[in-house]
Amino acid sequence: MTPPTQATDSKALQQTPAGSAPQAEESTFLTDVAALRDRARQHIEDGVLTSGYGLDPEVAVNILNAALATELVCVLRYRQHAFVATGINSEPIAAEFLVHSNEELAHADQIAKRIVQLGGSPEMDPARLTSRSHAEYVTCDTLKDMIRENLIAERIAIESYREMIRFFGDRDPTTRHMLVGILATEEEHADELADLLS
């Protein structure tokens, strides 16, 4: 839809009585209000899934369950590294690992809630997490290797989230918005880890 021109806006303002807001033409509204209300009453058990949802919900849930598995594997890897980290510089780095772990857990919670909103069930079976996760669960003996493995995992997550954001696009802006926020945090993690590695 082409936005109104400044001339059109001026004309509308001139025709509007003084002191009242300009009225938009009814035809500029996205849909007929009566039809909108009628559609909202249909299939109310579907919650957020209205007829305007642009994706197959099963596909969306499957993608999000892979993201959930990735986050949970990262939670466990960061935590394991935090507890076994040793060496002269290990204390602040272990503390940073725990911060990252907690942020990954918050991401997992967000994703799990969205899966439920879309009519799915969050897959948290420990036996299936590593096979669904994009990132790997890797234990390490040295602090440097821990930082490197976590950085690799963050880079995998960044690429995965970018791809998911493109997939959801305008067809599911709510999920896209959530993923954009998670991506921003993953980029911060990668930046912090790269600084530690250098």
CSV table of C-alpha atoms in Angstrom, one decimal:
chain,number,residue,atom,x,y,z
A,1,MET,CA,0.0,0.0,0.0
A,2,THR,CA,1.4,3.4,-1.0
A,3,PRO,CA,1.5,5.9,1.9
A,4,PRO,CA,-0.5,9.1,1.5
A,5,THR,CA,1.4,12.0,0.0
A,6,GLN,CA,1.9,15.2,1.9
A,7,ALA,CA,-0.6,16.9,-0.4
A,8,THR,CA,-3.2,14.2,0.5
A,9,ASP,CA,-2.5,14.7,4.2
A,10,SER,CA,-2.9,18.5,3.8
A,11,LYS,CA,-6.2,18.1,2.0
A,12,ALA,CA,-7.5,15.7,4.7
A,13,LEU,CA,-6.5,18.1,7.4
A,14,GLN,CA,-8.2,21.0,5.7
A,15,GLN,CA,-11.4,19.0,5.5
A,16,THR,CA,-11.3,18.0,9.1
A,17,PRO,CA,-13.2,20.2,11.6
A,18,ALA,CA,-10.9,22.3,13.8
A,19,GLY,CA,-9.8,20.6,17.0
A,20,SER,CA,-10.4,17.0,15.8
A,21,ALA,CA,-8.0,14.4,14.5
A,22,PRO,CA,-7.9,13.7,10.8
A,23,GLN,CA,-10.1,10.6,9.9
A,24,ALA,CA,-8.5,7.8,7.8
A,25,GLU,CA,-10.6,6.4,5.1
A,26,GLU,CA,-12.2,3.0,6.1
A,27,SER,CA,-10.8,1.4,3.0
A,28,THR,CA,-7.2,2.0,4.3
A,29,PHE,CA,-7.8,-0.5,7.2
A,30,LEU,CA,-6.2,-3.9,6.7
A,31,THR,CA,-9.4,-5.9,6.8
A,32,ASP,CA,-13.1,-5.7,7.4
A,33,VAL,CA,-13.7,-5.4,11.1
A,34,ALA,CA,-16.7,-7.7,11.1
A,35,ALA,CA,-14.8,-10.4,9.2
A,36,LEU,CA,-11.8,-9.9,11.6
A,37,ARG,CA,-14.1,-10.5,14.6
A,38,ASP,CA,-15.7,-13.5,13.0
A,39,ARG,CA,-12.3,-15.1,12.2
A,40,ALA,CA,-11.2,-14.5,15.8
A,41,ARG,CA,-14.2,-16.5,17.1
A,42,GLN,CA,-13.3,-19.5,15.0
A,43,HIS,CA,-11.0,-22.2,16.4
A,44,ILE,CA,-10.4,-20.2,19.6
A,45,GLU,CA,-8.7,-23.3,21.1
A,46,ASP,CA,-5.8,-22.6,18.7
A,47,GLY,CA,-4.8,-19.6,20.8
A,48,VAL,CA,-2.2,-17.5,18.9
A,49,LEU,CA,-2.6,-19.6,15.8
A,50,THR,CA,-5.0,-17.6,13.7
A,51,SER,CA,-5.8,-18.1,10.0
A,52,GLY,CA,-3.2,-15.4,9.2
A,53,TYR,CA,-0.3,-17.4,10.7
A,54,GLY,CA,2.1,-17.7,7.7
A,55,LEU,CA,3.8,-21.0,8.5
A,56,ASP,CA,3.1,-24.6,9.1
A,57,PRO,CA,3.1,-24.7,13.0
A,58,GLU,CA,4.7,-28.2,13.0
A,59,VAL,CA,7.6,-27.0,11.0
A,60,ALA,CA,8.0,-23.9,13.2
A,61,VAL,CA,7.9,-26.0,16.4
A,62,ASN,CA,10.5,-28.4,14.9
A,63,ILE,CA,12.9,-25.6,14.1
A,64,LEU,CA,12.4,-24.1,17.6
A,65,ASN,CA,13.0,-27.4,19.3
A,66,ALA,CA,16.3,-27.7,17.6
A,67,ALA,CA,17.1,-24.2,18.9
A,68,LEU,CA,16.0,-25.2,22.3
A,69,ALA,CA,18.3,-28.3,22.2
A,70,THR,CA,21.1,-26.0,21.2
A,71,GLU,CA,20.5,-23.7,24.1
A,72,LEU,CA,20.3,-26.5,26.6
A,73,VAL,CA,23.5,-28.1,25.4
A,74,CYS,CA,25.2,-24.7,25.7
A,75,VAL,CA,23.9,-24.3,29.2
A,76,LEU,CA,25.4,-27.6,30.3
A,77,ARG,CA,28.7,-27.1,28.5
A,78,TYR,CA,29.2,-23.6,29.9
A,79,ARG,CA,28.3,-24.9,33.4
A,80,GLN,CA,30.6,-27.9,33.2
A,81,HIS,CA,33.5,-25.6,32.1
A,82,ALA,CA,32.8,-23.1,34.9
A,83,PHE,CA,33.1,-25.8,37.5
A,84,VAL,CA,36.2,-27.6,36.2
A,85,ALA,CA,38.2,-24.4,35.1
A,86,THR,CA,41.5,-24.2,36.8
A,87,GLY,CA,44.6,-22.0,36.6
A,88,ILE,CA,45.7,-18.5,37.6
A,89,ASN,CA,43.2,-16.7,35.5
A,90,SER,CA,40.4,-19.2,35.9
A,91,GLU,CA,38.2,-17.5,38.5
A,92,PRO,CA,36.9,-14.5,36.4
A,93,ILE,CA,36.6,-16.7,33.3
A,94,ALA,CA,34.6,-19.4,35.2
A,95,ALA,CA,32.4,-16.6,36.5
A,96,GLU,CA,31.9,-15.4,32.9
A,97,PHE,CA,31.0,-19.0,31.8
A,98,LEU,CA,28.3,-19.1,34.5
A,99,VAL,CA,26.9,-15.8,33.3
A,100,HIS,CA,26.7,-17.1,29.8
A,101,SER,CA,25.1,-20.3,31.0
A,102,ASN,CA,22.4,-18.4,32.8
A,103,GLU,CA,21.7,-16.3,29.7
A,104,GLU,CA,21.5,-19.4,27.5
A,105,LEU,CA,19.0,-20.9,30.0
A,106,ALA,CA,16.9,-17.7,29.7
A,107,HIS,CA,17.0,-18.2,25.9
A,108,ALA,CA,15.8,-21.8,26.4
A,109,ASP,CA,12.9,-20.6,28.5
A,110,GLN,CA,11.9,-18.1,25.9
A,111,ILE,CA,12.0,-20.6,23.1
A,112,ALA,CA,10.1,-23.2,25.2
A,113,LYS,CA,7.3,-20.7,25.9
A,114,ARG,CA,7.0,-19.9,22.2
A,115,ILE,CA,6.8,-23.6,21.3
A,116,VAL,CA,3.9,-24.0,23.6
A,117,GLN,CA,2.2,-20.8,22.2
A,118,LEU,CA,2.5,-22.4,18.8
A,119,GLY,CA,0.8,-25.6,20.0
A,120,GLY,CA,3.8,-27.7,20.4
A,121,SER,CA,5.7,-29.4,23.2
A,122,PRO,CA,9.2,-28.4,24.2
A,123,GLU,CA,11.5,-31.4,23.6
A,124,MET,CA,13.8,-31.7,26.7
A,125,ASP,CA,14.6,-35.4,26.7
A,126,PRO,CA,18.2,-35.5,27.7
A,127,ALA,CA,18.8,-38.5,25.5
A,128,ARG,CA,17.8,-36.5,22.4
A,129,LEU,CA,19.4,-33.1,23.2
A,130,THR,CA,22.8,-33.6,21.7
A,131,SER,CA,21.4,-35.2,18.5
A,132,ARG,CA,19.1,-32.2,17.9
A,133,SER,CA,21.5,-29.5,19.0
A,134,HIS,CA,23.4,-27.5,16.4
A,135,ALA,CA,26.3,-27.0,18.8
A,136,GLU,CA,28.3,-29.8,20.4
A,137,TYR,CA,28.9,-30.7,24.0
A,138,VAL,CA,32.6,-30.7,24.4
A,139,THR,CA,34.6,-31.1,27.6
A,140,CYS,CA,38.1,-29.6,27.7
A,141,ASP,CA,41.2,-29.9,29.9
A,142,THR,CA,42.6,-26.4,29.5
A,143,LEU,CA,41.0,-23.0,30.0
A,144,LYS,CA,42.1,-21.9,26.5
A,145,ASP,CA,40.4,-24.9,24.9
A,146,MET,CA,37.2,-24.2,26.9
A,147,ILE,CA,37.2,-20.6,25.6
A,148,ARG,CA,37.8,-21.9,22.1
A,149,GLU,CA,35.0,-24.5,22.2
A,150,ASN,CA,32.5,-22.1,23.6
A,151,LEU,CA,33.5,-19.5,20.9
A,152,ILE,CA,32.9,-22.1,18.2
A,153,ALA,CA,29.5,-23.0,19.7
A,154,GLU,CA,28.6,-19.3,19.8
A,155,ARG,CA,29.6,-18.9,16.1
A,156,ILE,CA,27.4,-21.9,15.2
A,157,ALA,CA,24.5,-20.4,17.2
A,158,ILE,CA,24.9,-17.1,15.4
A,159,GLU,CA,24.7,-18.6,12.0
A,160,SER,CA,21.8,-20.8,13.0
A,161,TYR,CA,19.8,-17.9,14.4
A,162,ARG,CA,20.5,-15.8,11.4
A,163,GLU,CA,19.1,-18.5,9.2
A,164,MET,CA,16.1,-19.0,11.5
A,165,ILE,CA,15.4,-15.2,11.4
A,166,ARG,CA,15.4,-15.3,7.6
A,167,PHE,CA,13.1,-18.3,7.6
A,168,PHE,CA,10.5,-16.8,10.0
A,169,GLY,CA,10.7,-13.4,8.4
A,170,ASP,CA,7.4,-11.6,8.1
A,171,ARG,CA,5.5,-14.9,8.3
A,172,ASP,CA,6.0,-15.1,12.1
A,173,PRO,CA,7.2,-11.7,13.3
A,174,THR,CA,6.8,-12.6,17.0
A,175,THR,CA,9.2,-15.5,16.7
A,176,ARG,CA,11.5,-13.5,14.5
A,177,HIS,CA,11.6,-10.7,17.1
A,178,MET,CA,12.5,-13.2,19.9
A,179,LEU,CA,15.2,-14.8,17.8
A,180,VAL,CA,16.7,-11.3,17.0
A,181,GLY,CA,17.0,-10.6,20.7
A,182,ILE,CA,18.7,-14.0,21.3
A,183,LEU,CA,21.0,-13.5,18.4
A,184,ALA,CA,22.2,-10.2,19.9
A,185,THR,CA,23.1,-11.9,23.1
A,186,GLU,CA,24.9,-14.7,21.3
A,187,GLU,CA,27.0,-12.1,19.4
A,188,GLU,CA,27.9,-10.5,22.7
A,189,HIS,CA,29.0,-13.8,24.0
A,190,ALA,CA,31.2,-14.5,20.9
A,191,ASP,CA,32.7,-11.0,21.2
A,192,GLU,CA,33.6,-11.5,24.9
A,193,LEU,CA,35.1,-15.0,24.2
A,194,ALA,CA,37.1,-13.7,21.3
A,195,ASP,CA,38.5,-11.0,23.6
A,196,LEU,CA,39.4,-13.7,26.2
A,197,LEU,CA,41.1,-15.8,23.5
A,198,SER,CA,43.3,-12.9,22.3
